[in-house]
Coordinates of N, CA, C and O in Angstrom, one line a residue:
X1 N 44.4 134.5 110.9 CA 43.3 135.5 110.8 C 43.7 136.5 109.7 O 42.7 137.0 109.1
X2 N 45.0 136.9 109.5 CA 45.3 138.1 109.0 C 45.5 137.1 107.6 O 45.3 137.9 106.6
X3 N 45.7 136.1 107.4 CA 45.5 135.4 105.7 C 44.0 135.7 105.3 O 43.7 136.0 104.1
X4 N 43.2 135.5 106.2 CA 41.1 135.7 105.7 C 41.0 137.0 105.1 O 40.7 137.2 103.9
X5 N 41.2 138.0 106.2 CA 41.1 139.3 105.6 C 42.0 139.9 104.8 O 41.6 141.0 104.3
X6 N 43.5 139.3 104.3 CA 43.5 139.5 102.9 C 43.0 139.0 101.7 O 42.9 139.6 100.7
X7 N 42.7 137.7 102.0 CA 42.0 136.6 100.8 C 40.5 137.8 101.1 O 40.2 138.3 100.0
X8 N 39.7 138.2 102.0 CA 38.6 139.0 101.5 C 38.6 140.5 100.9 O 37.7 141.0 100.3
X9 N 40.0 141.1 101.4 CA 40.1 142.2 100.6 C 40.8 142.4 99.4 O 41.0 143.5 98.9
X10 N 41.0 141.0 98.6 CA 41.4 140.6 97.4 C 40.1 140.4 97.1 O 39.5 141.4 96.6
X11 N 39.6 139.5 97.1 CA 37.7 139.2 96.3 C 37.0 140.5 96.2 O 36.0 140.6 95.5
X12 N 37.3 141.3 96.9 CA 36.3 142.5 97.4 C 37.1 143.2 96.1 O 36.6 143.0 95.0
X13 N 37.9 143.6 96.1 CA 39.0 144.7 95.1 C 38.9 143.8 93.8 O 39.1 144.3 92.7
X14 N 38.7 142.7 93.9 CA 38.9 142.1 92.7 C 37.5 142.1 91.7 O 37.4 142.1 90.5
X15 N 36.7 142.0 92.6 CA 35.1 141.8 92.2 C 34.2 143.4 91.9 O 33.3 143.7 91.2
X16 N 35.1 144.3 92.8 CA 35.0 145.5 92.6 C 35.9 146.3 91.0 O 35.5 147.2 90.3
X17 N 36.9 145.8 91.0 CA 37.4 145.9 89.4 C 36.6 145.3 88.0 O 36.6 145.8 86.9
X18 N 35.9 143.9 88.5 CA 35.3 143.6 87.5 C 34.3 144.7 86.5 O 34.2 144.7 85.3
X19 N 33.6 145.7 87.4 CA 32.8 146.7 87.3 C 33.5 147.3 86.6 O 33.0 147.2 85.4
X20 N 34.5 147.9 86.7 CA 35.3 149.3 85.8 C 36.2 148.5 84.7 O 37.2 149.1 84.2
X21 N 35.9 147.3 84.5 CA 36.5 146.7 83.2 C 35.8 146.1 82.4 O 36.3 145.3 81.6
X22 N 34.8 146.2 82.4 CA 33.2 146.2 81.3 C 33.7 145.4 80.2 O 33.7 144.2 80.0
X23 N 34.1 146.5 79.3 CA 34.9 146.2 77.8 C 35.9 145.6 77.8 O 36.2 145.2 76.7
X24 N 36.7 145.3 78.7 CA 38.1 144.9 79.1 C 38.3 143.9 79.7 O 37.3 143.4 80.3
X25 N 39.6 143.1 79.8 CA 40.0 141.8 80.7 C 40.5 141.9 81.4 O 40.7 143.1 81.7
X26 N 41.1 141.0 82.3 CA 42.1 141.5 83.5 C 42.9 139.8 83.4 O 42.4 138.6 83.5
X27 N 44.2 140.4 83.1 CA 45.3 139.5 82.6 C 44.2 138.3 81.4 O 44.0 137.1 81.5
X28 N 43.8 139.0 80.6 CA 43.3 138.1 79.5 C 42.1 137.2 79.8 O 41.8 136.3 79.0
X29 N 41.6 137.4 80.6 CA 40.3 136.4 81.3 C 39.3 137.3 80.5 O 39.4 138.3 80.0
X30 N 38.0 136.0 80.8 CA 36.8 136.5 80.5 C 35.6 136.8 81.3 O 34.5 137.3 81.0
X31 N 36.4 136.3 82.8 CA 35.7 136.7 84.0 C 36.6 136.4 85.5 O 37.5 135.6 85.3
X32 N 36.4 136.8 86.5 CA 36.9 136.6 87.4 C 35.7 136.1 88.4 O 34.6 136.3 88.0
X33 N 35.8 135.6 89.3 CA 35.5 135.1 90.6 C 36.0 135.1 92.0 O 37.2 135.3 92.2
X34 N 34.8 134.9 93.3 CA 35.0 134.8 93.9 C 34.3 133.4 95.0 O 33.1 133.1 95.0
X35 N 35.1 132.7 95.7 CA 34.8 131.7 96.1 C 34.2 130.9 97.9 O 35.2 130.3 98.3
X36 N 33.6 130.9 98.4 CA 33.3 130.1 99.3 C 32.9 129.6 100.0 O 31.8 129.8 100.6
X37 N 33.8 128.5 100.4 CA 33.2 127.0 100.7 C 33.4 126.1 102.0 O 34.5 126.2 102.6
X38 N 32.4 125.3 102.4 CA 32.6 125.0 103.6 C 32.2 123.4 103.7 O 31.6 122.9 102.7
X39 N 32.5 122.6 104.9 CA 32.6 120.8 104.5 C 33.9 120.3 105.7 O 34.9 120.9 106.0
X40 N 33.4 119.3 106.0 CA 34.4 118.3 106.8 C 35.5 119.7 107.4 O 36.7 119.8 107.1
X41 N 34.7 120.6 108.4 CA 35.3 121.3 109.3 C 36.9 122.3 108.4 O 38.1 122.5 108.8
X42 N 36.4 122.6 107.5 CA 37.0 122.8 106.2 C 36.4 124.1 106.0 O 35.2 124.0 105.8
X43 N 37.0 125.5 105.9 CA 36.6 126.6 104.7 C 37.2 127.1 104.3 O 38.2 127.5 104.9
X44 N 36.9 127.3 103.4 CA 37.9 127.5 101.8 C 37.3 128.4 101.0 O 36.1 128.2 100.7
X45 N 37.9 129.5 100.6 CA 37.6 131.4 100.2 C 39.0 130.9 99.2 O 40.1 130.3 99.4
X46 N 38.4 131.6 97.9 CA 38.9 131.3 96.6 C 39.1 132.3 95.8 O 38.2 133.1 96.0
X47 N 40.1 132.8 94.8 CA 40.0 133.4 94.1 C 40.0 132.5 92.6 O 40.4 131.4 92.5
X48 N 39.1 133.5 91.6 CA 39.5 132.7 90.6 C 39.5 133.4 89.1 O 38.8 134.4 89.1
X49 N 40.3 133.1 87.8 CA 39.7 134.0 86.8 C 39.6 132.7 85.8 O 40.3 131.7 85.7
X50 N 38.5 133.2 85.1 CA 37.9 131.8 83.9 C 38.2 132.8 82.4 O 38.1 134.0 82.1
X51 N 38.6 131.6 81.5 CA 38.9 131.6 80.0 C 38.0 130.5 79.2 O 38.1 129.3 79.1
X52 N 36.8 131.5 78.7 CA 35.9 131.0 78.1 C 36.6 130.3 76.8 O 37.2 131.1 76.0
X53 N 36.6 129.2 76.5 CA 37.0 128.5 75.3 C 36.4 128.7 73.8 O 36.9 128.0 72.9
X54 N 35.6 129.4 73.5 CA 34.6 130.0 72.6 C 33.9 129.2 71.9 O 33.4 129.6 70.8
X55 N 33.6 127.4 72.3 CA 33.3 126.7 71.4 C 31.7 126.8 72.0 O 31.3 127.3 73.1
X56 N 30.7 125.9 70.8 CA 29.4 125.3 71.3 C 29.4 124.1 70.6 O 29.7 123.8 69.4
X57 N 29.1 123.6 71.6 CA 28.7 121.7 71.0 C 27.3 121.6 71.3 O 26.9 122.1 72.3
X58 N 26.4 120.8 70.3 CA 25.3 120.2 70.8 C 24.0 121.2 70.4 O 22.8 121.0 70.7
X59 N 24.4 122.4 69.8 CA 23.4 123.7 69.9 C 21.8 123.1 69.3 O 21.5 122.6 68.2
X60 N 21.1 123.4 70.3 CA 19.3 122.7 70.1 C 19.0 124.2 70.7 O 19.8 124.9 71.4
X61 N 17.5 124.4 70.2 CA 16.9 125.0 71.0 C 17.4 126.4 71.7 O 16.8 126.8 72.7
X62 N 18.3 127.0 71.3 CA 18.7 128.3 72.4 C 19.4 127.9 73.0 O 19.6 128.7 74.0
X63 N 20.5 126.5 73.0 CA 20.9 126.2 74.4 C 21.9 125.9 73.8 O 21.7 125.7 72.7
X64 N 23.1 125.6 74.1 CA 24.6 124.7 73.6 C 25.5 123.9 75.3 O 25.3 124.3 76.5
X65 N 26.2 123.1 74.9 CA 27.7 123.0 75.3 C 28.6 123.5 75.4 O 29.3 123.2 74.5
X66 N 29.4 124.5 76.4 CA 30.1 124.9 76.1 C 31.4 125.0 77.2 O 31.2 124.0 77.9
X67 N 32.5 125.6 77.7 CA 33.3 125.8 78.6 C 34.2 126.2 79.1 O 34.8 126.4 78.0
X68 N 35.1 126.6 80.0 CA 35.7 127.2 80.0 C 37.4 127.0 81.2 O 37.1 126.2 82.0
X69 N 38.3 127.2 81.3 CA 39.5 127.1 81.8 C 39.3 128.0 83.4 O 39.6 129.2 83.5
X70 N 39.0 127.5 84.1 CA 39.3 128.0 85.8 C 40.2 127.9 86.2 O 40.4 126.7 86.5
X71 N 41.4 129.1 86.6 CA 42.5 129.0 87.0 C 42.3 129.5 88.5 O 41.9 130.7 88.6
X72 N 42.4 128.9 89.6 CA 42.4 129.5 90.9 C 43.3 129.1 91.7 O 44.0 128.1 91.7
X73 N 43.1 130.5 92.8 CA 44.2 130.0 94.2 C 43.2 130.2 95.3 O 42.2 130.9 95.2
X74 N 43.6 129.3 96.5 CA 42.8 128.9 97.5 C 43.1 129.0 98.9 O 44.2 128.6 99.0
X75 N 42.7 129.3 100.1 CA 43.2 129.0 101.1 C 42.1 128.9 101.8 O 41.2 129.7 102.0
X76 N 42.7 127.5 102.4 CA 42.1 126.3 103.1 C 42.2 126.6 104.3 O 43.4 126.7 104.5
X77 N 41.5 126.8 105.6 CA 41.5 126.6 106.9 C 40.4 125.7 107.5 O 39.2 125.8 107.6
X78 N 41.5 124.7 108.1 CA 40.8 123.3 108.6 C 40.8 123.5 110.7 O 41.5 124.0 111.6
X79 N 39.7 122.9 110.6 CA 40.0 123.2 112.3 C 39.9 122.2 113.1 O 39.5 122.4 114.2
X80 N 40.3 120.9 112.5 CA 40.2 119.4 113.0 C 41.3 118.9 112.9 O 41.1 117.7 112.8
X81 N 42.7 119.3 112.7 CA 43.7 118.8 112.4 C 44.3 117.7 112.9 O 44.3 117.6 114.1
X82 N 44.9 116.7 112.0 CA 45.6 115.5 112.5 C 44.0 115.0 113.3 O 44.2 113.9 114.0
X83 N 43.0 115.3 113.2 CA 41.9 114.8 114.0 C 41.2 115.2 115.3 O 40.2 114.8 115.9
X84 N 42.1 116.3 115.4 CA 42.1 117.2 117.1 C 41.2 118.5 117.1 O 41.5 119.7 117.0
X85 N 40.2 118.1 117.2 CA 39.3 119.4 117.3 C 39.9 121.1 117.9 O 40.3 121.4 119.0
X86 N 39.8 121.7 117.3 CA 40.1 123.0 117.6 C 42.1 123.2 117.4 O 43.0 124.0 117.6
X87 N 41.9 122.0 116.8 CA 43.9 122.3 116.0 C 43.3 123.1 114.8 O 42.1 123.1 114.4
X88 N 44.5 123.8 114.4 CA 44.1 124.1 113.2 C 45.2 123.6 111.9 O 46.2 123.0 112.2
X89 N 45.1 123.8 110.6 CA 45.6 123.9 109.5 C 45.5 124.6 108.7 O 44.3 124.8 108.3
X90 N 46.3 125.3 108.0 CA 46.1 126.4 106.7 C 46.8 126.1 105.6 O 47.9 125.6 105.8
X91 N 46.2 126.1 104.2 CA 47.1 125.6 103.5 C 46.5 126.3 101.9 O 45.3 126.6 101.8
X92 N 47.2 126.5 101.0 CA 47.1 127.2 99.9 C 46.8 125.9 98.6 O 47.5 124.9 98.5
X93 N 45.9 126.2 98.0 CA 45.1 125.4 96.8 C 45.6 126.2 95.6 O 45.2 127.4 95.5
X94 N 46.3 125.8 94.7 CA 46.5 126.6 93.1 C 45.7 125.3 92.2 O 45.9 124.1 92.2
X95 N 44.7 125.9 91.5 CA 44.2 124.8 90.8 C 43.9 125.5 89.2 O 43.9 126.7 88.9
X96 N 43.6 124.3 88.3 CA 43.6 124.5 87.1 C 42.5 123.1 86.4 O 42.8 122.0 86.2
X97 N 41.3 123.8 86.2 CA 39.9 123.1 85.8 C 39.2 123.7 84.7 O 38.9 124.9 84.6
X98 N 39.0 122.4 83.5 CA 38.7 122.4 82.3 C 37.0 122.6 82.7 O 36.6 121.6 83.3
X99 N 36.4 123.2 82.6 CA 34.7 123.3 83.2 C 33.9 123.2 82.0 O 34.1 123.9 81.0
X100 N 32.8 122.5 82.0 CA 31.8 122.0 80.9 C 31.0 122.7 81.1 O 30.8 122.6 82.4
X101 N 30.1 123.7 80.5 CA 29.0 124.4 81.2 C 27.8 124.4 79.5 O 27.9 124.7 78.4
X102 N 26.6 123.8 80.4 CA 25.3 123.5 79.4 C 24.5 125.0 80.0 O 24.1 125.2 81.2
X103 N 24.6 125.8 78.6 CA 24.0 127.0 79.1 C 23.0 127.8 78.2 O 22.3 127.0 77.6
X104 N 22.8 128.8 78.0 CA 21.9 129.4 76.7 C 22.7 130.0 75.4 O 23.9 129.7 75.4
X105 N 22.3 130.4 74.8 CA 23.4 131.0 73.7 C 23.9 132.2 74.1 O 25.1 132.3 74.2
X106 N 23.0 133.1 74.4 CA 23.3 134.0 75.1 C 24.2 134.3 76.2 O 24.5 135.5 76.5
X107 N 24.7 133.4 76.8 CA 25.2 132.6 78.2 C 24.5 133.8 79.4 O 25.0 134.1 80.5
X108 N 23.3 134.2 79.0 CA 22.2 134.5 80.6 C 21.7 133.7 80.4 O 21.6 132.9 79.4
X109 N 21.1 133.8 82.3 CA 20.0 132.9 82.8 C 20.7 131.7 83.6 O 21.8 131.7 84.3
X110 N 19.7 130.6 83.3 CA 20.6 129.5 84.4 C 21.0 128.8 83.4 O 20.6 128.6 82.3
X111 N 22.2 128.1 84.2 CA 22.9 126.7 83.8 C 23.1 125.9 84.4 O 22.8 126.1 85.6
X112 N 23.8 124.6 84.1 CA 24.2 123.8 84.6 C 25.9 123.4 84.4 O 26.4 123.5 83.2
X113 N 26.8 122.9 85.4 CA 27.7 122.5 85.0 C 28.4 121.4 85.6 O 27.8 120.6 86.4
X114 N 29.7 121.2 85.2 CA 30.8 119.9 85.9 C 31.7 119.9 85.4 O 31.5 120.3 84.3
X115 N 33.0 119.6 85.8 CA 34.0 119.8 85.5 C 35.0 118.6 86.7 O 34.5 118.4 87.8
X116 N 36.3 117.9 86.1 CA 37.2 117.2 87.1 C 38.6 118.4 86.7 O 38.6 118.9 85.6
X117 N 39.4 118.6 87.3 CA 40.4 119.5 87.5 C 41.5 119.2 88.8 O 41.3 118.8 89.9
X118 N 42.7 119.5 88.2 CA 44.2 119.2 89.0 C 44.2 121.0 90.0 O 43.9 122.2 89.7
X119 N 44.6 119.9 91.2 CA 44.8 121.1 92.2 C 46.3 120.4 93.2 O 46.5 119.3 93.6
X120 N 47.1 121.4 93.2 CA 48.7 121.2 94.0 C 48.3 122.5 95.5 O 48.3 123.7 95.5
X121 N 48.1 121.3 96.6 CA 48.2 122.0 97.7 C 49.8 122.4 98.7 O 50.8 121.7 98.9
X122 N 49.7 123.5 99.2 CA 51.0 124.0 99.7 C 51.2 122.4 101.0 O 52.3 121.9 101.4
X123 N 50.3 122.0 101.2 CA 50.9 121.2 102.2 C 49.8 119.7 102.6 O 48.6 120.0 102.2
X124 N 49.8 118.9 102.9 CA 48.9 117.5 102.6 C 47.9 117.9 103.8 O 48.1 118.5 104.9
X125 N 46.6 117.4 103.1 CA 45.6 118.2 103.7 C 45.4 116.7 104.9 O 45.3 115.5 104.4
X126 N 45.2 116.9 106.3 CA 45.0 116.1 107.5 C 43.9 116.9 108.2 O 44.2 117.8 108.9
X127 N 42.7 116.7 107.9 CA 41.4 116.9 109.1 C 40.3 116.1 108.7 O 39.9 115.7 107.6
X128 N 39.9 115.9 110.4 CA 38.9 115.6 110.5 C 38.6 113.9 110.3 O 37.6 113.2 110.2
X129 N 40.3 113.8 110.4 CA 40.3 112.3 110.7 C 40.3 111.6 109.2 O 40.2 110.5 108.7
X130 N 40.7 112.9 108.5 CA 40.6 112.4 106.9 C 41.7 112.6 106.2 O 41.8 113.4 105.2
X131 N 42.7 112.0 106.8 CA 44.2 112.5 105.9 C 44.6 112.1 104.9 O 44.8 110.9 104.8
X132 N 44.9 113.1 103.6 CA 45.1 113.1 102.3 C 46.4 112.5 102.4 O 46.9 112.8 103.5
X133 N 47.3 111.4 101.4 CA 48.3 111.1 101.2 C 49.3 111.8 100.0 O 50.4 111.5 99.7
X134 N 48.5 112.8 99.4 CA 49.2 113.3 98.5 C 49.0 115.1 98.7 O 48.1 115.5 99.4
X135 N 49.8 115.8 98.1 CA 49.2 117.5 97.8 C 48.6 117.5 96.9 O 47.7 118.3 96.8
X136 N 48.9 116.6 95.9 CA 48.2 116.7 94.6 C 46.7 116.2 94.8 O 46.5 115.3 95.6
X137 N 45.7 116.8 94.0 CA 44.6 116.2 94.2 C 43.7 116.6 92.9 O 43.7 117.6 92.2
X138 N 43.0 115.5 92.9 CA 41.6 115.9 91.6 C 40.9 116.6 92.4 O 40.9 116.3 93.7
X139 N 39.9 117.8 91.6 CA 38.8 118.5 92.0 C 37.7 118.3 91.2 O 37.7 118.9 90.1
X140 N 36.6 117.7 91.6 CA 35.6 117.8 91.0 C 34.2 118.7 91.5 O 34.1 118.9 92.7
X141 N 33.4 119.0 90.6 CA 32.3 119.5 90.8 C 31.2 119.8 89.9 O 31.3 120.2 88.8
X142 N 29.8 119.5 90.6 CA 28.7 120.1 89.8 C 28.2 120.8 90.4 O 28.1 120.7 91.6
X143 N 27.4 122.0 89.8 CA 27.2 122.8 89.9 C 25.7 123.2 88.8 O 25.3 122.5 87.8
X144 N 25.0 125.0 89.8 CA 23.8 125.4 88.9 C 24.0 126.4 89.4 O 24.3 126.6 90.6
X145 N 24.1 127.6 88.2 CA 23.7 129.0 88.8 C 23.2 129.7 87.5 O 23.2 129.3 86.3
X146 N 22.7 130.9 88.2 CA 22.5 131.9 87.3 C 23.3 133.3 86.6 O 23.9 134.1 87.4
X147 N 23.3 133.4 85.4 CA 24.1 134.7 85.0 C 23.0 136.2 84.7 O 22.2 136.0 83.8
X148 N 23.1 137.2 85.3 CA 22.3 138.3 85.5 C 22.5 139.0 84.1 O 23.6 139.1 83.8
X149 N 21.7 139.6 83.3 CA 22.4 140.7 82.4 C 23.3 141.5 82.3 O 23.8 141.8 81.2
X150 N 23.6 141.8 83.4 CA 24.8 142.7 84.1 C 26.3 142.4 84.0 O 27.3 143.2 84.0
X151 N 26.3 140.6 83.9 CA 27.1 139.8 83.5 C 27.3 139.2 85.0 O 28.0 138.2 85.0
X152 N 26.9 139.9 86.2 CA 26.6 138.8 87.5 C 26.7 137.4 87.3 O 26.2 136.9 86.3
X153 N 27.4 136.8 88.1 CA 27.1 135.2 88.1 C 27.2 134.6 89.1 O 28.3 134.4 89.7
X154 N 26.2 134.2 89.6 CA 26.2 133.8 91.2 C 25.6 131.8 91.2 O 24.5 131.5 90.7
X155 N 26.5 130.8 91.7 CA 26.2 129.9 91.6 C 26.5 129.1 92.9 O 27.3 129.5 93.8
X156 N 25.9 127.8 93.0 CA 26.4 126.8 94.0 C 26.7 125.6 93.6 O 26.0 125.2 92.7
X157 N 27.7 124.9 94.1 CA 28.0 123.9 93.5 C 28.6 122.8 94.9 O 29.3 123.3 95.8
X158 N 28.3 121.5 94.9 CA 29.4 121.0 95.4 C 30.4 120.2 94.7 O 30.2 119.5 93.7
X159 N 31.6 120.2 95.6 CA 33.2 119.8 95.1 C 33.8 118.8 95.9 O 33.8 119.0 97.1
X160 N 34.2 117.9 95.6 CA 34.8 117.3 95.9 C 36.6 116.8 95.6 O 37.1 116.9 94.4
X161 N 37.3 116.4 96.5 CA 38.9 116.3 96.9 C 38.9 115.1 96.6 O 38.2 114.4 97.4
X162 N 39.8 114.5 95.5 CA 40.7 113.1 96.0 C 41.4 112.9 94.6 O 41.0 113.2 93.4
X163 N 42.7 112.1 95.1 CA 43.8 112.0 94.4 C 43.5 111.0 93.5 O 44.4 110.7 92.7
X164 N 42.2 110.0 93.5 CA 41.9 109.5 92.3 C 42.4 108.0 92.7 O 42.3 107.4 91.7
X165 N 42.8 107.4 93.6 CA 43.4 106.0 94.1 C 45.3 106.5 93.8 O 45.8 105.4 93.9
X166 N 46.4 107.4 93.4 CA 47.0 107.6 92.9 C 48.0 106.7 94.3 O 48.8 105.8 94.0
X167 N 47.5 107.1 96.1 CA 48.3 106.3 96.8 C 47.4 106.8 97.6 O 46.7 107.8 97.3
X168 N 47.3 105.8 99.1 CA 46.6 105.5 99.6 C 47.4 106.1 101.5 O 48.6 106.1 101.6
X169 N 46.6 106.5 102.5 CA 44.8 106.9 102.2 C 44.0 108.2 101.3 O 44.3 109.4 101.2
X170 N 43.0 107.5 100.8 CA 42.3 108.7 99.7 C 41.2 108.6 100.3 O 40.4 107.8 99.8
X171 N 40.8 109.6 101.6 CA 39.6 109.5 101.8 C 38.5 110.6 101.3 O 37.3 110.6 101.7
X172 N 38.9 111.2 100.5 CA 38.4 112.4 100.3 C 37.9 113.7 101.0 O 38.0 113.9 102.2
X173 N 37.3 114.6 100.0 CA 36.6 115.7 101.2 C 35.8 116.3 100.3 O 35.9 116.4 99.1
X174 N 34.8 116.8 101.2 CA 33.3 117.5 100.2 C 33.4 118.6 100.3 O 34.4 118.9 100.8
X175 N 32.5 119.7 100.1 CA 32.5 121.4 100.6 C 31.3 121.6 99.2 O 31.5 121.1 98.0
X176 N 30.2 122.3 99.8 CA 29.8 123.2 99.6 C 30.0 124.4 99.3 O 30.2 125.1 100.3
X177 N 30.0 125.0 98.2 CA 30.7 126.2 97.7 C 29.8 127.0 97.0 O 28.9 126.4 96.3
X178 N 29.9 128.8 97.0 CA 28.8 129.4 96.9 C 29.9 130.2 95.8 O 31.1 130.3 96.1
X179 N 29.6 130.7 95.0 CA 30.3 131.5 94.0 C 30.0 132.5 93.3 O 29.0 132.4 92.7
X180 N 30.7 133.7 93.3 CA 30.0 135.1 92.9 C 31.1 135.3 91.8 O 32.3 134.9 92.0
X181 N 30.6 136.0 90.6 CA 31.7 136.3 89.6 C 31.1 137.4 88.7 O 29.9 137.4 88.6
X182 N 31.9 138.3 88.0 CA 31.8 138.6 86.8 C 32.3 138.9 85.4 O 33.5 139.2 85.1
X183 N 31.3 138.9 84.5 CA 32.0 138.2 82.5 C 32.7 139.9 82.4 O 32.4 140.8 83.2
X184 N 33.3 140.0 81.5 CA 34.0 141.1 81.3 C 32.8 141.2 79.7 O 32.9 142.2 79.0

């Protein structure tokens, strides 16, 4: 319990700095985030900060290709553990995701995105009858959100867990994830 309410008074302090760093970065980012997500008895509250890559591919119309480096940490609390309803598990996610985002030039308004990305969990994820064989895991996701003038960005996406066949069992895991951020 006392891991939640610091992972929320970090998002909170962190999303609340975004504001008073307008012109400015925080450790070199071009935005920060906040994350979370829920799935297979699974929720997962995220921090994150993204490094826009400055490229555009594809530019038609007002719109390009473009993307960015998502560096995040995570913590996972599962409440089906080993398969036992009301066991629990906690476990820490450090991840690092190359993100494709088809957006405006401007980068307001909506977009679309996806991205696959490497994630090293503190400990092998078992719920719900769905036990990971590895810590290591691919993260994938697609996603749609909007970016506000303000530089707001609020999106949803779902994500998906699995180590890719690397060793077996790979049953995966899904989550729903809701995401609040902002561009410096």
């Amino acid at each position: 319990m006392l891991n939640k309410k610091i992972l929320a008074a970090g998002v909170v302090l962190l999303l609340a700095q975004a504001t008073s760093f307008a012109a400015e970065s925080f450790l070199g980012a071009d935005s920060v985030s906040g994350e979370f997500g829920t799935g297979n008895k699974s929720k997962l509250a995220r921090l994150g900060l993204q490094y826009d890559w400055g490229t555009q591919w594809f530019k038609s119309n007002g719109t390009h290709l473009g993307g960015y480096w998502d560096v995040t940490i995570a913590d996972w609390h599962n409440t089906a553990y080993r398969g036992v309803q009301g066991a629990t598990q906690n476990l820490v996610d450090i991840g690092l995701t190359p993100v494709f985002r088809f957006e405006s030039d401007s980068k307001k308004g909506f977009y679309g995105e996806a991205a696959i990305g490497f994630h090293l969990m503190s400990h092998i994820y078992d719920n719900n009858g769905r036990p990971f064989s590895t810590a290591f895991q691919f993260g994938d996701h697609i996603g749609v959100g909007y970016v506000f003038d303000s530089g707001w960005d609020v999106s949803l996406k779902a994500q998906h867990f699995s180590n890719g066949g690397i060793k077996h069992p790979n049953p995966g895991a899904n989550l729903a994830v809701l995401k609040v951020g902002h561009s410096f």
